[in-house]
Structures are given as C-alpha cells and as structure tokens.
Amino acid sequence: MKLAVIGAGYVGLVTGIGFASLGHEITFVDVDAKKVEMIEKAEPPLYEKGLKELMKNLSSYRATTEFKAIKNSEIVFVCVGTPFKDGKMDLSQLESSALEISKYLSKQIVVLRSTVLPGTTENLIPIFEKYGKKAFADFGVAYNPEFLREGNALQDFFNPDRIVIGAEDERSKKILSELYKDFNCPKIFTNIKTAEIIKLVANAFLSTKISFANEIGNVCKKLGIDCYEVFEAVGLDHRISPHFFKAGLGFGGSCLPKDLKALISKAVEVGEEPRILKAVLEVNESQPLRMIEILKKHLGSLEGKKIGVLGLAFKPETDDVRDARSMVVVSKLLEEGAEIVAYDPKAMENFRKIFPNIEYRKSALEVIEGAEAILIVTEWTEFEGVDCKGKLLVDGRRVKVKNAKYEGVCW
Ligand code: NAD
C-alpha cells in the first residue's frame, strides 16, 4: 500500500520504516527540513536500535516537507507530538498538520497514532472537512495507538502485544485490517474514543506499577529488606507479572509523565478526583530527589563538590532525554551548588542542548576519575561492572558495579 506518515519522530519514523520493510511504499512528511534531509539520505535523525541498518537497506521510502505528497496515499498516519503544556495536552502540532492534510484529502483513511485524550480525533474532523470532503463518507478517520517502547521500538513494531483499531466506518476497518493482516497478535476493533483511552490507561497503569514499586522499595529499604527479591517473588504471580516491577528513580520519557498528567486533567475536567493517579505522579516527582538526600547524608553540603552523573537518557538504548529523571537530578545538583561531570553513550548531544554548561566526558571511567561521588541515573549495560575506584556511588537503577562505596536509592 501507499502510506503517508506525518511527523517523522520516534513513532513516525519507526512506523514508516517498519511498514516499508513489510513491502509498503512510505512518504514521510515533517515540518523539520533538517530531519527530512537526513531521512532522504537514509540517516536516522534519532537513535533507535536497528533503525540505521534498516534505513540503509530499504529504498521504498522518501521524505518531504510538502503535504501535497499525501495526495496518492491510501492511509495517512498522523504521528506528531502531543506534549503536556500549561496544564493540558497541547494539540497545536495535531491541529496544524490536520489543516495541511485537509487540503489534499480525497479518499484516504486518516489514522491518528499520536497519543490523545478521548474525543480528540473526532474534534479534529471539522478541520479535516474544511475543504468540503466529508469524514466517514469521502475519507476515513481512525485511531490506532502506538505502544512501542523506545530502545526496543522496531522489535515492538514487528511483534506487538496487540493492535488496537478505533474505527467507525466499514471502509476504514477494512483497509486497516488488510494493512495488519500479517501481524500475528490479538486485534481489537473498537470505536475511536475507546481506542484513544486504551492507550492512556495502559500508560497510566504502567506508571502506577512503577510508583507502587518505588513506594514499596522505600519502605523495604528502611526495614532492611531487599525489594528486588520481593518484586521477583511477587511478580511470579501471573496476575502481576515481573515487567515494570522495579524500584529506582521513577519514570520519565516523552510518554508516561505527560500522558498521566493529561489523564489527570481530563478526570478533573469531568468532575472526578483521580486520587490514585495524582499519588502516582507525586511519588514519581519526589523519588529522584532521594538520590540527592543520600548524597548529602554522605558528603554534607554539595556546594563546590564535583558529582559524576552516569546516564542521561530517560532509559537505556535511546538518545531521548525528554522528562528524563536525569533532568530532575541535574537541576537539583546545580541548585545545591554542585559541579557536574556527566556521561551517556547516546544522549549527551540532546542533554547538552538543555544543560550546555555542565561538563561532559567520553566514558564512564573518565567521569569516575574526575568526580568525588557518582550517581547512576540510567542503567546502560556498559555501566555494569565498572570500577568505581573506591568512591561513593549512589545507584538509582540497580546496576552491579565494582569497588564502590555503594548505596542504592531503595536498597
Ligand atoms: P517526536 O517529537 O519525536 O516527533 C514528532 C514529529 O512531528 C517531529 O519530527 C516534528 O518535527 C513533527 N511535526 C511537528 N509538527 C508537525 C506538523 N505540523 N506537521 C508535520 N510534522 C510535524 O514525538 P514522538 O515521540 O514520535 O511522539 C509522537 C506521538 O506519539 C505523541 O503523541 C506521543 O505521545 C506518542 N507516542 C510516543 C511514543 C514514544 O515512545 N516516543 C510511544 C507511543 C506513542
């Protein structure tokens, strides 16, 4: 099929390249001319395992800044960002892309893949209809959430746990069924609003599991119990599962925190008090600060002290630093007057855009050598077994290191 993908970020690029490798013809449309230029040269503008190799080996995709390129597509996937801003989900990228799409609509199926609050897709329909074409009659509208995990995104694209399709008209259902026919996983067909909230509920549940683990971890530490042993045993219950059942610094990234905040704001808007969801957020916000408290317990004032930070990405195997726990940790360290020396295998370039004035090093060992104490903020595998030269190491992610004066956040 001929597919267009609007917004070639983490979701759009993986979706497009994933479908290209399954034999479809892809046109990426993005407002970022630099990104477009890189994709045209088969260079990924972001880091995702295996993406570079796939892009080099495929020729069935192109990229442009021109929306008219969507004219002949059968499906138009919309994968632009939906950040949380000023107390609500910011729909400006969606609205401006919808306006451009509307100019070139004839009989395509427009499929939103961005994470949105229930009702958002349907609220965009007047924009799509601006030039006279009718939704569900001339063109189709559907919602098909993306559940990929950054760092594992291609693997998740090819092997999803489930595919959720929110569609109201038969033609959209039929074309999307055809597109996904070779995916061997449960497929849930539902209405658009339900599909929209399924994604948000999945993320809210994962966030809850992490904050729950952190709260238990904090208690276990005080009781002298290893919470990881507890989670391992509890996670063997198939109703609970061991995944996402870890204590540490909490969740970051471009999805969980903002989707949780958006769901909270929606609940409040409809007159509900989302007590659990608010507590999940609260635990998550205070958790990284525990690392600084531990540091101060050992070092006293941090004023003028050189602190090493290992890991800046919000999780391993990505260069994404959006809402990363490293942001909270580094901001607090700076506020306390510490000097920072940091290293991350992939995310330093992105982190430097936000914190240009801290020192960056080329390896974990260089950070350890140049710092009085070290913090592990992201669990990159290359940090495992690293020699800490007898220095104080506060671990936020349960990484096994060597030769450290060691304390974990919740263990
Ligand atoms: P991103 O910021 O990496 O990508 C968005 C892209 O859209 C950028 O390349 C940007 O230049 C482009 N863009 C912005 N405005 C545009 C416009 N008007 N027209 C065309 N292109 C435009 O974001 P992302 O991480 O890929 O997330 C996209 C959506 O998918 C969000 O709603 C997010 O919540 C959701 N999501 C993200 C993930 C993830 O792991 N990143 C997973 C599932 C769902």
Coordinates of N, CA and C and ligand atoms in Angstrom, one line a residue, residues 6-12 29-32 35 46 67 79-82 92-93 96-97 113-116 146-150 199 254-255 258-259 320 322, ligand 1:
I6 N 2.8 11.4 8.8 CA 3.0 12.8 9.1 C 3.7 12.9 10.5
G7 N 4.9 13.5 10.5 CA 5.7 13.6 11.8 C 6.6 12.4 11.8
A8 N 7.9 12.6 11.5 CA 8.9 11.5 11.5 C 9.8 11.5 12.7
G9 N 9.1 11.5 13.9 CA 9.9 11.4 15.1 C 10.0 10.0 15.5
Y10 N 10.1 9.7 16.8 CA 10.3 8.3 17.3 C 9.2 7.4 16.8
V11 N 8.0 7.8 16.9 CA 6.8 7.0 16.5 C 6.7 6.9 15.0
G12 N 6.7 8.1 14.3 CA 6.5 8.2 12.9 C 7.6 7.4 12.1
V29 N 6.2 13.0 5.9 CA 6.1 14.5 5.8 C 6.4 15.1 7.2
D30 N 7.3 16.0 7.2 CA 7.7 16.6 8.5 C 8.0 18.1 8.3
V31 N 7.7 18.9 9.2 CA 7.9 20.3 9.1 C 9.4 20.6 9.3
D32 N 10.1 19.7 9.9 CA 11.6 19.9 10.2 C 12.4 19.5 9.0
K35 N 15.4 17.2 9.4 CA 15.1 15.8 9.6 C 14.8 15.1 8.2
L46 N 17.3 10.2 14.7 CA 17.3 9.8 16.2 C 17.9 8.4 16.3
F67 N 3.1 18.8 2.1 CA 1.9 17.9 2.4 C 1.2 17.4 1.1
C79 N 1.5 11.2 13.3 CA 2.3 10.8 14.4 C 3.1 12.0 15.0
V80 N 2.4 13.2 15.0 CA 3.1 14.4 15.5 C 3.0 14.4 17.0
G81 N 3.8 15.3 17.7 CA 3.8 15.3 19.1 C 2.6 15.9 19.8
T82 N 2.3 15.4 21.0 CA 1.2 15.9 21.8 C 1.7 16.1 23.2
S92 N -1.4 21.7 19.3 CA -1.1 22.6 18.2 C -0.5 21.8 17.0
Q93 N 0.4 20.8 17.3 CA 1.0 20.1 16.2 C -0.1 19.3 15.4
S96 N -2.3 21.9 13.4 CA -1.7 22.5 12.2 C -1.5 21.4 11.1
S97 N -1.1 20.2 11.5 CA -1.0 19.2 10.5 C -2.3 18.8 9.9
R113 N -2.1 8.4 15.2 CA -1.3 7.5 16.0 C -0.7 8.2 17.2
S114 N -0.8 9.5 17.2 CA -0.3 10.3 18.4 C -1.2 9.9 19.6
T115 N -0.6 10.0 20.8 CA -1.4 9.7 22.0 C -2.3 10.9 22.3
V116 N -3.6 10.7 22.4 CA -4.5 11.8 22.6 C -5.6 11.5 23.7
E146 N -0.1 3.7 19.3 CA 1.2 3.0 19.2 C 1.7 2.7 20.6
F147 N 2.1 1.4 20.8 CA 2.6 1.0 22.2 C 4.1 0.8 22.3
L148 N 4.8 1.2 21.2 CA 6.2 0.9 21.2 C 7.0 1.4 22.5
R149 N 8.0 0.7 22.8 CA 8.9 1.2 23.9 C 10.2 1.7 23.2
E150 N 10.6 3.0 23.4 CA 11.8 3.5 22.8 C 12.9 2.6 23.3
K199 N -4.9 3.5 25.1 CA -3.5 3.9 25.2 C -3.2 4.6 26.5
S254 N 9.1 10.7 27.1 CA 8.1 11.7 26.5 C 6.7 11.2 26.6
C255 N 6.5 10.0 27.3 CA 5.1 9.5 27.3 C 4.5 9.4 28.7
K258 N 3.7 12.7 30.8 CA 2.7 13.6 30.1 C 1.4 13.0 29.9
D259 N 1.4 11.7 29.6 CA 0.1 11.0 29.4 C -0.7 10.9 30.8
D320 N 16.9 9.8 23.8 CA 15.8 10.7 24.2 C 15.9 11.1 25.7
R322 N 13.7 13.6 27.0 CA 12.5 14.3 27.4 C 12.0 13.8 28.7
Ligands
NAD1 P1 8.5 13.4 18.3 O1 8.6 14.8 18.8 O2 9.8 12.6 18.3 O3 8.0 13.5 16.8 C1 7.1 14.4 16.3 C2 7.4 14.8 14.9 O4 6.4 15.6 14.4 C3 8.7 15.7 14.8 O5 9.6 15.2 13.9 C4 8.2 17.1 14.4 O6 9.1 17.8 13.6 C5 7.0 16.7 13.6 N1 5.9 17.7 13.5 C6 5.6 18.6 14.4 N2 4.6 19.4 13.9 C7 4.3 18.9 12.7 C8 3.4 19.3 11.7 N3 2.5 20.3 11.9 N4 3.4 18.6 10.5 C9 4.3 17.6 10.3 N5 5.2 17.2 11.2 C10 5.2 17.9 12.4 O7 7.4 12.7 19.0 P2 7.2 11.1 19.3 O8 8.0 10.7 20.5 O9 7.4 10.4 18.0 O10 5.7 11.0 19.7 C11 4.6 11.3 18.7 C12 3.3 10.9 19.4 O11 3.3 9.5 19.6 C13 3.0 11.6 20.7 O12 1.6 11.8 20.8 C14 3.4 10.6 21.7 O13 2.7 10.7 22.9 C15 3.0 9.3 21.0 N6 3.8 8.1 21.4 C16 5.1 8.2 21.6 C17 5.9 7.1 22.0 C18 7.3 7.1 22.2 O14 7.9 6.2 22.8 N7 8.0 8.2 21.8 C19 5.2 5.8 22.1 C20 3.8 5.8 21.8 C21 3.1 6.9 21.5

